[in-house]
Short mmCIF file of C-alpha atoms and ligand atoms in Angstrom, two decimals:
data_model
loop_
_atom_site.label_atom_id
_atom_site.label_comp_id
_atom_site.label_asym_id
_atom_site.label_seq_id
_atom_site.Cartn_x
_atom_site.Cartn_y
_atom_site.Cartn_z
CA MET S 2 61.82 -80.55 -381.77
CA LYS S 3 60.14 -77.42 -380.14
CA SER S 4 62.56 -74.74 -379.08
CA TYR S 5 61.63 -72.42 -375.91
CA ARG S 6 62.97 -69.13 -374.70
CA ASN S 7 63.40 -67.08 -371.57
CA TYR S 8 60.17 -64.61 -370.94
CA ILE S 9 61.93 -61.20 -370.02
CA ASN S 10 59.73 -58.01 -369.86
CA GLY S 11 56.85 -59.38 -371.91
CA ARG S 12 59.02 -61.01 -374.71
CA TRP S 13 60.25 -64.49 -375.34
CA VAL S 14 64.04 -64.01 -375.95
CA GLU S 15 67.08 -66.45 -376.12
CA ALA S 16 69.86 -66.31 -373.56
CA LYS S 17 72.36 -63.76 -374.35
CA SER S 18 75.45 -66.58 -374.53
CA GLY S 19 73.05 -68.53 -377.14
CA ARG S 20 73.71 -71.93 -375.21
CA ARG S 21 71.05 -74.46 -375.20
CA THR S 22 70.24 -77.64 -373.45
CA GLN S 23 67.85 -80.22 -373.89
CA SER S 24 64.74 -81.53 -371.97
CA ILE S 25 64.66 -85.41 -371.72
CA ASN S 26 61.86 -87.82 -370.73
CA PRO S 27 62.99 -90.07 -368.14
CA ALA S 28 60.83 -92.91 -369.26
CA ASN S 29 62.59 -93.67 -372.44
CA GLY S 30 65.06 -90.85 -373.24
CA GLU S 31 63.04 -88.97 -375.60
CA VAL S 32 64.16 -85.54 -376.63
CA LEU S 33 61.19 -83.27 -375.58
CA GLY S 34 62.63 -79.87 -376.62
CA GLU S 35 65.34 -77.29 -376.17
CA VAL S 36 65.70 -74.30 -373.76
CA PRO S 37 68.42 -71.79 -373.16
CA LEU S 38 71.22 -72.14 -370.83
CA SER S 39 70.96 -68.56 -369.26
CA GLY S 40 73.92 -66.78 -367.31
CA PRO S 41 73.99 -63.82 -364.78
CA GLU S 42 73.78 -61.44 -367.79
CA ASP S 43 70.08 -62.79 -368.52
CA VAL S 44 69.29 -62.74 -364.69
CA GLU S 45 70.37 -58.79 -364.93
CA GLU S 46 67.90 -58.20 -367.51
CA ALA S 47 65.08 -60.01 -365.82
CA VAL S 48 65.72 -58.62 -362.55
CA ALA S 49 65.70 -55.06 -364.04
CA ALA S 50 62.27 -55.78 -365.90
CA ALA S 51 60.82 -56.95 -362.55
CA ARG S 52 62.04 -53.98 -360.61
CA GLU S 53 60.63 -51.63 -363.27
CA ALA S 54 57.32 -53.63 -363.30
CA PHE S 55 56.96 -53.63 -359.63
CA ARG S 56 56.47 -49.81 -359.54
CA SER S 57 53.11 -49.90 -361.43
CA TRP S 58 52.06 -53.31 -360.63
CA ARG S 59 51.90 -52.24 -356.92
CA LEU S 60 49.85 -50.07 -357.42
CA VAL S 61 47.05 -52.14 -359.66
CA PRO S 62 44.03 -52.62 -357.41
CA ALA S 63 44.20 -56.07 -355.87
CA PRO S 64 40.95 -56.90 -357.07
CA LYS S 65 42.44 -56.38 -360.89
CA ARG S 66 45.29 -58.44 -360.06
CA GLY S 67 42.99 -61.26 -358.69
CA GLU S 68 40.90 -61.04 -361.98
CA ILE S 69 44.12 -61.94 -364.06
CA LEU S 70 44.74 -64.76 -361.80
CA TYR S 71 41.10 -65.81 -362.32
CA ARG S 72 41.61 -66.03 -366.03
CA ALA S 73 44.95 -67.96 -365.40
CA ALA S 74 43.04 -70.43 -363.34
CA GLU S 75 40.59 -70.87 -366.22
CA ILE S 76 42.94 -71.35 -368.80
CA LEU S 77 44.89 -73.86 -366.68
CA ARG S 78 41.49 -75.81 -366.49
CA GLU S 79 41.23 -75.71 -370.23
CA ARG S 80 44.67 -77.07 -370.92
CA LYS S 81 44.84 -79.37 -368.08
CA GLU S 82 45.11 -82.41 -369.97
CA GLU S 83 47.57 -81.19 -372.47
CA LEU S 84 49.91 -79.78 -369.34
CA ALA S 85 49.35 -83.25 -367.64
CA ARG S 86 50.60 -85.28 -370.48
CA MET S 87 53.46 -83.12 -371.16
CA LEU S 88 54.11 -83.28 -367.34
CA THR S 89 54.27 -87.25 -367.25
CA ARG S 90 56.52 -87.02 -370.40
CA GLU S 91 59.03 -84.43 -368.70
CA MET S 92 58.93 -85.59 -365.03
CA GLY S 93 57.62 -88.98 -365.06
CA LYS S 94 54.89 -89.52 -362.77
CA VAL S 95 51.72 -91.44 -363.61
CA LEU S 96 48.99 -89.67 -365.82
CA PRO S 97 46.53 -89.49 -362.93
CA GLU S 98 49.12 -87.97 -360.56
CA ALA S 99 50.51 -85.51 -363.24
CA ARG S 100 46.50 -84.22 -363.43
CA GLY S 101 46.78 -84.03 -359.72
CA ASP S 102 49.86 -81.75 -359.88
CA VAL S 103 48.20 -79.28 -362.50
CA GLN S 104 44.82 -79.74 -360.44
CA GLU S 105 46.85 -78.29 -357.35
CA ALA S 106 48.02 -75.33 -359.43
CA ILE S 107 44.22 -74.48 -360.54
CA ASP S 108 43.19 -74.83 -356.83
CA ILE S 109 45.71 -72.31 -355.73
CA THR S 110 45.33 -70.00 -358.61
CA TYR S 111 41.42 -69.81 -357.82
CA TYR S 112 41.99 -69.38 -354.23
CA MET S 113 44.67 -66.71 -354.68
CA ALA S 114 42.29 -64.93 -357.18
CA GLY S 115 40.05 -64.60 -354.40
CA GLU S 116 42.41 -63.26 -352.18
CA GLY S 117 42.16 -60.14 -354.55
CA ARG S 118 39.29 -59.12 -352.60
CA ARG S 119 40.26 -60.21 -348.99
CA GLN S 120 44.10 -59.58 -347.92
CA PHE S 121 42.56 -58.83 -344.63
CA GLY S 122 44.33 -56.58 -342.32
CA HIS S 123 43.35 -55.44 -338.63
CA THR S 124 41.48 -52.82 -337.46
CA VAL S 125 41.60 -52.50 -333.91
CA PRO S 126 41.02 -49.97 -330.79
CA ALA S 127 43.58 -47.58 -330.05
CA GLU S 128 44.48 -47.14 -326.50
CA LEU S 129 44.20 -43.37 -326.87
CA PRO S 130 41.17 -41.26 -327.64
CA ASN S 131 40.58 -39.98 -331.23
CA LYS S 132 43.06 -42.35 -332.62
CA TRP S 133 42.77 -44.94 -335.24
CA ALA S 134 44.82 -48.15 -335.58
CA MET S 135 44.73 -50.57 -338.50
CA SER S 136 47.25 -52.74 -340.34
CA VAL S 137 47.51 -53.51 -343.97
CA ARG S 138 49.57 -56.01 -346.34
CA GLU S 139 52.05 -54.41 -348.69
CA PRO S 140 53.91 -56.38 -351.25
CA ILE S 141 57.74 -57.25 -350.58
CA GLY S 142 59.32 -56.16 -354.06
CA VAL S 143 61.00 -58.64 -356.58
CA ILE S 144 60.61 -62.37 -355.54
CA ALA S 145 63.05 -64.96 -356.99
CA VAL S 146 61.18 -68.23 -357.28
CA ILE S 147 63.29 -71.18 -357.46
CA THR S 148 61.57 -74.70 -357.81
CA PRO S 149 62.56 -78.32 -357.96
CA TRP S 150 61.28 -80.70 -360.47
CA ASN S 151 59.06 -83.10 -358.83
CA PHE S 152 55.94 -80.75 -358.68
CA PRO S 153 56.90 -78.62 -361.67
CA VAL S 154 53.19 -76.94 -362.11
CA ALA S 155 52.03 -77.10 -358.53
CA ILE S 156 55.11 -75.72 -356.77
CA PRO S 157 55.77 -72.79 -358.87
CA SER S 158 52.11 -71.79 -358.68
CA TRP S 159 52.08 -72.25 -354.92
CA LYS S 160 54.96 -69.27 -355.13
CA MET S 161 53.87 -67.05 -357.66
CA MET S 162 50.29 -66.91 -357.31
CA PRO S 163 50.34 -65.55 -353.78
CA SER S 164 53.27 -63.02 -354.74
CA LEU S 165 51.24 -61.90 -357.78
CA VAL S 166 47.95 -61.12 -356.08
CA LEU S 167 49.97 -59.13 -353.17
CA GLY S 168 51.67 -56.96 -355.89
CA ASN S 169 55.05 -58.56 -355.91
CA THR S 170 56.61 -59.16 -359.33
CA VAL S 171 58.59 -62.54 -359.91
CA VAL S 172 61.87 -63.81 -361.61
CA PHE S 173 61.20 -67.50 -362.02
CA LYS S 174 64.20 -70.29 -362.26
CA PRO S 175 62.68 -73.60 -362.84
CA ALA S 176 64.49 -76.95 -362.01
CA SER S 177 66.54 -77.71 -364.89
CA ASP S 178 64.93 -81.15 -365.37
CA THR S 179 61.56 -79.60 -365.88
CA PRO S 180 61.70 -76.65 -368.15
CA ILE S 181 58.88 -77.11 -370.71
CA LEU S 182 56.32 -77.18 -367.84
CA ALA S 183 57.68 -73.92 -366.67
CA ALA S 184 57.34 -72.44 -370.17
CA MET S 185 53.57 -73.53 -370.37
CA LEU S 186 52.70 -72.20 -367.05
CA VAL S 187 54.08 -68.56 -367.93
CA GLU S 188 52.44 -68.71 -371.20
CA ILE S 189 49.62 -69.12 -369.34
CA LEU S 190 49.94 -66.04 -367.07
CA GLU S 191 50.83 -64.11 -370.40
CA GLU S 192 47.79 -65.04 -372.10
CA ALA S 193 45.71 -64.26 -368.83
CA GLY S 194 46.85 -60.71 -369.12
CA LEU S 195 49.90 -60.28 -366.75
CA PRO S 196 51.48 -56.93 -367.76
CA PRO S 197 55.23 -57.25 -369.28
CA GLY S 198 57.61 -57.56 -366.45
CA VAL S 199 55.76 -58.76 -363.78
CA VAL S 200 56.59 -62.38 -364.16
CA ASN S 201 59.96 -63.34 -365.85
CA LEU S 202 61.37 -66.76 -366.84
CA VAL S 203 65.09 -67.52 -366.77
CA PHE S 204 66.10 -71.03 -367.85
CA GLY S 205 69.60 -72.09 -366.57
CA SER S 206 71.33 -74.10 -363.72
CA GLY S 207 71.26 -73.53 -360.14
CA GLU S 208 74.90 -72.64 -360.05
CA GLU S 209 74.59 -69.82 -362.81
CA VAL S 210 70.99 -68.59 -362.82
CA GLY S 211 70.38 -69.79 -359.23
CA GLU S 212 73.44 -68.16 -357.83
CA ALA S 213 73.01 -64.89 -359.72
CA LEU S 214 69.55 -64.39 -358.10
CA LEU S 215 70.75 -65.28 -354.79
CA ARG S 216 73.55 -62.50 -355.15
CA HIS S 217 71.48 -59.75 -356.88
CA PRO S 218 70.93 -56.53 -354.78
CA GLY S 219 67.48 -56.18 -356.93
CA VAL S 220 66.13 -59.32 -355.53
CA ASP S 221 64.11 -58.82 -352.30
CA MET S 222 62.99 -62.12 -351.46
CA VAL S 223 64.05 -65.56 -352.37
CA SER S 224 61.26 -68.42 -352.39
CA PHE S 225 63.04 -71.71 -352.54
CA THR S 226 62.10 -75.39 -352.46
CA GLY S 227 64.62 -78.08 -352.92
CA SER S 228 67.02 -80.26 -350.65
CA VAL S 229 68.31 -79.18 -347.08
CA GLU S 230 71.83 -78.99 -348.61
CA SER S 231 70.64 -76.43 -351.13
CA GLY S 232 68.52 -74.71 -348.68
CA VAL S 233 71.49 -74.08 -346.43
CA HIS S 234 73.44 -72.53 -349.04
CA VAL S 235 70.34 -70.16 -350.26
CA ALA S 236 69.95 -69.04 -346.58
CA THR S 237 73.55 -68.16 -346.28
CA MET S 238 73.87 -66.30 -349.39
CA CYS S 239 70.58 -64.41 -348.77
CA ALA S 240 72.06 -63.51 -345.26
CA GLN S 241 75.27 -62.13 -346.73
CA HIS S 242 73.57 -60.33 -349.89
CA GLY S 243 71.48 -57.95 -348.46
CA LEU S 244 69.75 -60.08 -345.64
CA LYS S 245 67.12 -60.90 -348.22
CA ARG S 246 63.82 -62.51 -346.71
CA VAL S 247 64.04 -65.98 -347.80
CA SER S 248 61.27 -68.67 -347.87
CA LEU S 249 62.80 -72.39 -347.65
CA GLU S 250 60.52 -75.68 -348.17
CA LEU S 251 62.94 -78.41 -347.85
CA GLY S 252 63.33 -82.23 -347.43
CA GLY S 253 61.34 -84.72 -345.55
CA LYS S 254 61.64 -88.41 -343.85
CA ASN S 255 57.86 -88.86 -343.41
CA ALA S 256 56.59 -91.73 -341.35
CA ILE S 257 53.25 -93.71 -340.92
CA ILE S 258 52.64 -95.11 -337.52
CA VAL S 259 50.52 -98.40 -337.57
CA LEU S 260 49.14 -99.21 -334.15
CA GLU S 261 48.07 -102.79 -333.15
CA ASP S 262 44.27 -101.58 -333.28
CA ALA S 263 44.51 -100.02 -336.89
CA ASN S 264 42.36 -101.25 -339.84
CA LEU S 265 45.57 -103.06 -341.43
CA ASP S 266 43.91 -103.33 -344.96
CA LEU S 267 43.12 -99.47 -344.72
CA ALA S 268 46.80 -98.89 -343.61
CA LEU S 269 48.20 -100.89 -346.46
CA GLU S 270 46.55 -98.66 -348.98
CA GLY S 271 47.75 -95.50 -347.45
CA ILE S 272 51.33 -97.01 -347.15
CA LEU S 273 51.47 -97.99 -350.57
CA TRP S 274 50.13 -94.74 -352.04
CA SER S 275 52.45 -92.79 -349.88
CA ALA S 276 55.65 -94.77 -350.44
CA PHE S 277 55.55 -95.57 -354.02
CA GLY S 278 53.24 -92.88 -355.58
CA THR S 279 55.45 -90.46 -357.67
CA THR S 280 58.02 -92.94 -357.32
CA GLY S 281 58.62 -91.88 -353.58
CA GLN S 282 59.79 -88.52 -355.19
CA ARG S 283 57.52 -86.22 -352.98
CA CYS S 284 58.57 -84.29 -350.00
CA THR S 285 55.88 -85.60 -348.22
CA ALA S 286 56.62 -89.19 -349.51
CA CYS S 287 56.26 -92.10 -346.59
CA SER S 288 59.68 -93.59 -346.35
CA ARG S 289 59.30 -95.04 -342.90
CA VAL S 290 56.62 -97.19 -341.33
CA ILE S 291 56.61 -97.40 -337.82
CA VAL S 292 54.69 -100.38 -336.87
CA GLN S 293 53.69 -102.20 -333.32
CA ARG S 294 55.72 -104.94 -333.03
CA SER S 295 52.58 -107.13 -332.49
CA VAL S 296 51.27 -106.55 -335.99
CA ALA S 297 54.97 -105.75 -337.64
CA LYS S 298 55.19 -109.17 -339.48
CA LYS S 299 51.62 -109.30 -340.72
CA LEU S 300 52.09 -105.80 -342.21
CA GLU S 301 55.04 -106.68 -343.85
CA GLU S 302 53.68 -109.75 -345.63
CA MET S 303 50.84 -107.45 -346.73
CA ILE S 304 53.00 -104.65 -347.98
CA ALA S 305 55.49 -107.18 -349.86
CA GLU S 306 52.79 -108.96 -351.49
CA ARG S 307 51.17 -105.87 -352.86
CA ALA S 308 54.01 -103.84 -353.78
CA ALA S 309 55.74 -106.93 -355.52
CA ARG S 310 52.75 -106.54 -357.86
CA LEU S 311 53.07 -102.53 -358.71
CA ARG S 312 53.94 -102.55 -362.53
CA LEU S 313 56.68 -100.08 -363.54
CA GLY S 314 56.50 -98.44 -366.80
CA ASP S 315 55.77 -95.27 -368.77
CA GLY S 316 53.44 -92.98 -366.83
CA LEU S 317 51.55 -92.28 -369.94
CA LEU S 318 50.31 -96.13 -369.97
CA GLU S 319 47.18 -96.88 -367.97
CA THR S 320 48.90 -100.03 -367.01
CA THR S 321 51.59 -98.40 -365.19
CA ASP S 322 51.51 -97.93 -361.32
CA VAL S 323 55.10 -96.60 -360.88
CA GLY S 324 56.80 -94.32 -363.18
CA PRO S 325 60.81 -93.73 -363.63
CA LEU S 326 62.93 -91.81 -361.47
CA ILE S 327 63.87 -88.43 -362.67
CA HIS S 328 67.37 -89.34 -364.10
CA ARG S 329 69.81 -92.09 -364.00
CA ARG S 330 71.72 -90.22 -361.47
CA ALA S 331 68.71 -90.95 -359.06
CA VAL S 332 68.92 -94.32 -359.75
CA GLU S 333 72.64 -94.52 -358.67
CA ARG S 334 71.88 -92.42 -355.75
CA VAL S 335 68.76 -94.67 -354.65
CA HIS S 336 70.99 -97.79 -355.24
CA ARG S 337 73.74 -96.56 -352.90
CA TYR S 338 71.13 -96.02 -350.13
CA VAL S 339 69.89 -99.78 -350.53
CA GLU S 340 73.59 -100.82 -350.41
CA ILE S 341 73.88 -98.71 -347.01
CA GLY S 342 70.84 -100.45 -345.90
CA ARG S 343 72.19 -103.80 -346.50
CA GLN S 344 75.37 -103.00 -344.83
CA GLU S 345 73.98 -101.67 -341.97
CA GLY S 346 71.90 -105.08 -341.36
CA ALA S 347 68.59 -104.08 -342.39
CA ARG S 348 66.69 -106.91 -343.84
CA LEU S 349 65.70 -106.70 -347.54
CA VAL S 350 62.41 -107.95 -348.29
CA LEU S 351 61.63 -106.80 -351.60
CA GLY S 352 63.26 -104.92 -354.82
CA GLY S 353 66.84 -103.60 -354.02
CA GLU S 354 67.80 -102.92 -357.81
CA PRO S 355 67.20 -100.82 -360.73
CA ALA S 356 64.57 -102.48 -363.36
CA GLN S 357 66.15 -102.78 -366.67
CA GLU S 358 64.04 -105.50 -368.63
CA GLY S 359 62.49 -104.69 -372.02
CA GLU S 360 61.50 -101.13 -372.47
CA LEU S 361 62.48 -100.33 -368.99
CA ALA S 362 66.05 -100.46 -369.97
CA LYS S 363 65.52 -97.02 -371.90
CA GLY S 364 64.36 -95.19 -368.79
CA SER S 365 65.51 -94.59 -365.18
CA PHE S 366 63.55 -97.25 -363.37
CA TYR S 367 63.82 -98.67 -359.79
CA ARG S 368 62.09 -101.39 -358.16
CA PRO S 369 59.79 -100.66 -355.20
CA THR S 370 61.99 -101.63 -352.60
CA VAL S 371 61.21 -102.76 -348.74
CA PHE S 372 63.44 -103.14 -345.85
CA ALA S 373 62.41 -104.62 -342.40
CA ASP S 374 63.88 -104.94 -339.00
CA VAL S 375 65.25 -101.08 -339.44
CA ARG S 376 66.73 -99.66 -336.70
CA PRO S 377 65.71 -95.91 -335.96
CA ASP S 378 69.51 -95.09 -335.97
CA MET S 379 70.13 -96.66 -339.35
CA ARG S 380 70.91 -94.07 -342.16
CA ILE S 381 68.09 -95.25 -344.32
CA ALA S 382 65.89 -94.51 -341.59
CA ARG S 383 67.12 -90.82 -341.00
CA GLU S 384 68.13 -89.71 -344.33
CA GLU S 385 65.90 -88.59 -347.22
CA ILE S 386 66.34 -91.08 -350.28
CA PHE S 387 63.85 -89.68 -352.56
CA GLY S 388 62.92 -92.99 -354.14
CA PRO S 389 60.95 -96.05 -353.87
CA VAL S 390 62.51 -97.23 -350.79
CA LEU S 391 60.35 -98.11 -347.50
CA SER S 392 61.84 -98.83 -344.38
CA LEU S 393 59.73 -100.76 -341.59
CA ILE S 394 60.94 -99.92 -337.94
CA PRO S 395 59.23 -102.15 -335.19
CA VAL S 396 58.34 -100.13 -331.82
CA ASP S 397 56.57 -101.43 -328.81
CA THR S 398 54.50 -98.49 -328.04
CA LEU S 399 52.76 -95.23 -329.24
CA GLU S 400 55.10 -92.96 -327.08
CA GLU S 401 58.03 -95.02 -328.86
CA ALA S 402 56.61 -94.65 -332.32
CA ILE S 403 56.18 -90.65 -331.64
CA GLN S 404 59.62 -90.44 -330.30
CA VAL S 405 61.13 -92.18 -333.32
CA ASN S 406 59.09 -90.25 -335.70
CA ASN S 407 60.17 -87.10 -334.20
CA SER S 408 63.83 -88.11 -334.00
CA VAL S 409 64.92 -87.17 -337.39
CA GLN S 410 65.90 -83.82 -338.89
CA TYR S 411 63.09 -83.52 -341.00
CA GLY S 412 59.51 -82.37 -339.92
CA LEU S 413 57.06 -82.30 -342.67
CA SER S 414 54.34 -85.09 -342.51
CA SER S 415 53.33 -87.72 -340.31
CA ALA S 416 50.43 -90.19 -340.21
CA ILE S 417 48.88 -92.64 -337.78
CA TYR S 418 46.51 -95.44 -338.28
CA THR S 419 44.51 -96.33 -335.03
CA GLN S 420 40.87 -96.85 -334.31
CA ASP S 421 41.42 -95.27 -330.78
CA VAL S 422 40.16 -91.65 -330.49
CA ASN S 423 42.34 -91.25 -327.30
CA ARG S 424 45.58 -92.45 -328.91
CA ALA S 425 44.82 -90.50 -332.29
CA PHE S 426 44.49 -87.17 -330.39
CA THR S 427 47.63 -87.96 -328.30
CA ALA S 428 49.57 -88.57 -331.55
CA ILE S 429 47.85 -85.30 -333.12
CA ARG S 430 49.15 -83.33 -330.24
CA ASP S 431 52.71 -84.99 -329.90
CA LEU S 432 53.67 -85.64 -333.43
CA ALA S 433 56.44 -82.76 -334.45
CA THR S 434 55.49 -82.37 -337.93
CA GLY S 435 53.69 -79.51 -340.00
CA ILE S 436 51.00 -82.02 -341.38
CA VAL S 437 49.42 -84.79 -339.43
CA TYR S 438 47.25 -87.38 -340.98
CA VAL S 439 44.96 -89.83 -338.95
CA ASN S 440 43.91 -92.97 -340.82
CA ALA S 441 45.27 -91.51 -344.14
CA GLY S 442 48.74 -91.48 -345.92
CA THR S 443 51.40 -88.93 -345.70
CA ILE S 444 50.49 -87.14 -348.88
CA GLY S 445 47.52 -85.28 -350.22
CA ALA S 446 47.77 -81.86 -348.65
CA GLU S 447 45.03 -79.48 -349.78
CA ILE S 448 45.78 -75.76 -350.88
CA GLN S 449 43.41 -73.92 -348.41
CA LEU S 450 45.90 -75.08 -345.22
CA PRO S 451 49.47 -74.12 -344.55
CA PHE S 452 51.90 -76.42 -345.90
CA GLY S 453 55.38 -77.01 -344.56
CA GLY S 454 57.31 -78.44 -341.74
CA TYR S 455 58.98 -78.28 -338.46
CA ARG S 456 62.87 -78.47 -337.91
CA ASN S 457 65.28 -78.71 -341.09
CA THR S 458 62.13 -79.00 -343.45
CA GLY S 459 62.14 -75.17 -343.66
CA ASN S 460 62.86 -72.08 -341.90
CA GLY S 461 59.39 -71.30 -340.44
CA HIS S 462 57.35 -70.13 -343.41
CA ARG S 463 54.59 -72.11 -344.99
CA GLU S 464 53.31 -72.40 -348.57
CA ALA S 465 49.57 -72.28 -349.29
CA GLY S 466 46.53 -71.07 -347.52
CA GLN S 467 46.24 -67.90 -345.63
CA ALA S 468 49.80 -68.58 -344.37
CA ALA S 469 51.04 -67.96 -347.78
CA LEU S 470 50.12 -64.49 -347.51
CA ASP S 471 52.41 -63.96 -344.73
CA ALA S 472 55.47 -65.09 -346.62
CA TYR S 473 54.82 -62.98 -349.39
CA SER S 474 53.82 -59.68 -347.93
CA GLU S 475 55.29 -56.97 -345.49
CA TRP S 476 52.71 -55.84 -342.55
CA LYS S 477 52.36 -52.31 -342.37
CA SER S 478 50.57 -50.69 -338.97
CA ILE S 479 49.23 -47.40 -339.31
CA TYR S 480 48.06 -44.89 -336.75
CA VAL S 481 46.13 -41.86 -337.41
CA ASP S 482 45.60 -39.34 -334.53
CA TYR S 483 42.91 -37.05 -334.84
CA SER S 484 42.90 -35.66 -331.43
CA GLY S 485 44.75 -32.52 -332.52
CA ARG S 486 47.51 -32.68 -329.73
CA LEU S 487 50.29 -34.83 -328.65
CA GLN S 488 49.09 -38.24 -327.15
CA ARG S 489 51.86 -40.41 -325.72
CA ALA S 490 51.00 -44.20 -326.14
CA GLN S 491 51.87 -46.04 -322.86
CA ILE S 492 52.24 -42.89 -320.84
CA ASP S 493 49.17 -40.64 -321.12
CA ASN S 494 46.62 -43.07 -320.50
CA GLN S 495 48.04 -44.48 -317.45
P1 NAP W 18 67.66 -78.85 -355.21
O1 NAP W 18 68.77 -79.82 -355.89
O2 NAP W 18 67.82 -78.48 -354.24
O3 NAP W 18 67.04 -77.82 -356.67
C1 NAP W 18 66.01 -77.16 -356.02
C2 NAP W 18 66.19 -76.02 -357.12
O4 NAP W 18 67.24 -75.23 -356.74
C3 NAP W 18 66.39 -76.26 -358.69
O5 NAP W 18 65.89 -75.31 -359.33
C4 NAP W 18 67.99 -76.26 -358.64
O6 NAP W 18 68.37 -75.82 -359.91
C5 NAP W 18 68.30 -75.16 -357.45
N1 NAP W 18 69.37 -74.86 -357.22
C6 NAP W 18 70.54 -75.96 -357.15
N2 NAP W 18 71.63 -75.30 -356.68
C7 NAP W 18 71.34 -73.98 -356.41
C8 NAP W 18 72.38 -72.79 -355.91
N3 NAP W 18 73.75 -72.99 -355.59
N4 NAP W 18 71.82 -71.54 -356.00
C9 NAP W 18 70.46 -71.40 -356.23
N5 NAP W 18 69.34 -72.50 -356.97
C10 NAP W 18 70.10 -73.61 -356.73
O7 NAP W 18 66.32 -79.95 -355.20
P2 NAP W 18 65.77 -80.93 -356.32
O8 NAP W 18 66.47 -82.28 -356.46
O9 NAP W 18 65.49 -80.32 -357.15
O10 NAP W 18 64.59 -81.49 -355.46
C11 NAP W 18 64.25 -82.39 -354.38
C12 NAP W 18 64.33 -82.09 -353.00
O11 NAP W 18 63.09 -80.70 -352.95
C13 NAP W 18 64.06 -82.99 -352.10
O12 NAP W 18 64.69 -82.82 -350.90
C14 NAP W 18 62.47 -82.73 -351.91
O13 NAP W 18 62.04 -83.21 -350.58
C15 NAP W 18 62.47 -81.14 -351.80
N6 NAP W 18 61.04 -80.51 -351.94
C16 NAP W 18 60.57 -80.04 -351.07
C17 NAP W 18 58.99 -79.63 -351.14
C18 NAP W 18 58.63 -78.94 -349.77
O14 NAP W 18 57.57 -78.40 -349.91
N7 NAP W 18 59.03 -79.12 -348.50
C19 NAP W 18 58.38 -80.00 -351.88
C20 NAP W 18 59.11 -80.66 -353.14
C21 NAP W 18 60.39 -81.06 -353.23
P3 NAP W 18 68.76 -76.92 -361.09
O15 NAP W 18 67.59 -77.74 -361.28
O16 NAP W 18 69.51 -76.31 -362.16
O17 NAP W 18 69.81 -77.90 -360.24
#
């Protein structure tokens, strides 16, 4: 069994406490490796290394920083299959989706490598004669990157690549459930030529390592992806400990709206992919279908028929459509929601129980589950379940569908199936989510556009695209007066 270590100041080191924990395959309980269980003393060293490295990394010309990322992207591409296979074993998603996770990391790494030669600022006319006005981006400093397990390669890359190309340094605390992928990603950054201290990796729990990062005065920004509960805590701590900048990407309760004029066969494909892909464990997963009443019964039958045929199993097998949940606690949590749905009076159409026959008993599997006659005020229609549970909510009009979509605390992704361009554009305008799809499911974001959500899905920042540069940099506005005399803005030119 392979043993992994923290990466601090360019060296692979044990946690000071010597404590260790294991990484487990959720499909079958296989032990994949051992990682350190670090504490605040390891965080101390990692932050000190990142602070020291920041002094020189911020002065490395951005095109050079971009070249290192370009090499990292090339190595990611070469090792894609190896990473994807480990990803399926450590996190559970089926192999084609694991390849997609790695591909997303490759895409953002190339994209941000290109930013080495862009990072545009503004040069604008000054209002006074003989005066120059421009703005440039500057790095923020040391960024703590705290990530979840559901996209263990893509999400850390979304955060680290823009941070690095802008000249920041990083302390990375990955999710406890997917440490090996984190080690592989950092190995690649090391091989690509990142100087010591620019990226540091500290394994350990949110309570110990995460908390220490939130409190540390040497951390300038926390970039966090996880649940709303954790996000509120992170934001509070960051406010109390030095008013750190904080970027939050939190939960979702995403809906697909199906209107009566929709191509139902197309909608069916989008619904199945969005609801049961990654076993429903995506922040953009579809967990609500808001359907016009006249086609509700037909769509319900189509979904039930197809979802019943989805095959559960180890994500490495070609025959598997749906992999395991991340661990047994997740199975219990999903099942609690199913019980709540029953008690609330929703009609269970399919699933509703863990899957334990044969080989499945070794892993954390839950049957694809569909509820019909769900009312928008039910808990299963409002709270993030993060599992393969879909609620069908009947409505009468497009306006009602949009109102139901917008009524939850989350606002990440939404979709509408219709063939009427007027209704499509009305929905594009009125759906209050950070991502809107027309005639496609709620998942499948591309890295060149901003990623994030309205309301409690975040705190206004965005990942990916040009928007990520705003999250991980400061703006500096510069005025050069070459008139040789005092010129007073807003006064002398009136
Ligand atoms: P989580 O429990 O909030 O954990 C996320 C990360 O925060 C983990 O690394 C965790 O460490 C750490 N953490 C936990 N408590 C902490 C604390 N007190 N201080 C500092 N760090 C702490 O979320 P999860 O279960 O891993 O992920 C699922 C959630 O993420 C869902 O709500 C999903 O919607 C959301 N998500 C959002 C996006 C997006 O872009 N909007 C993308 C993916 C996922 P441990 O692993 O050690 O607990």
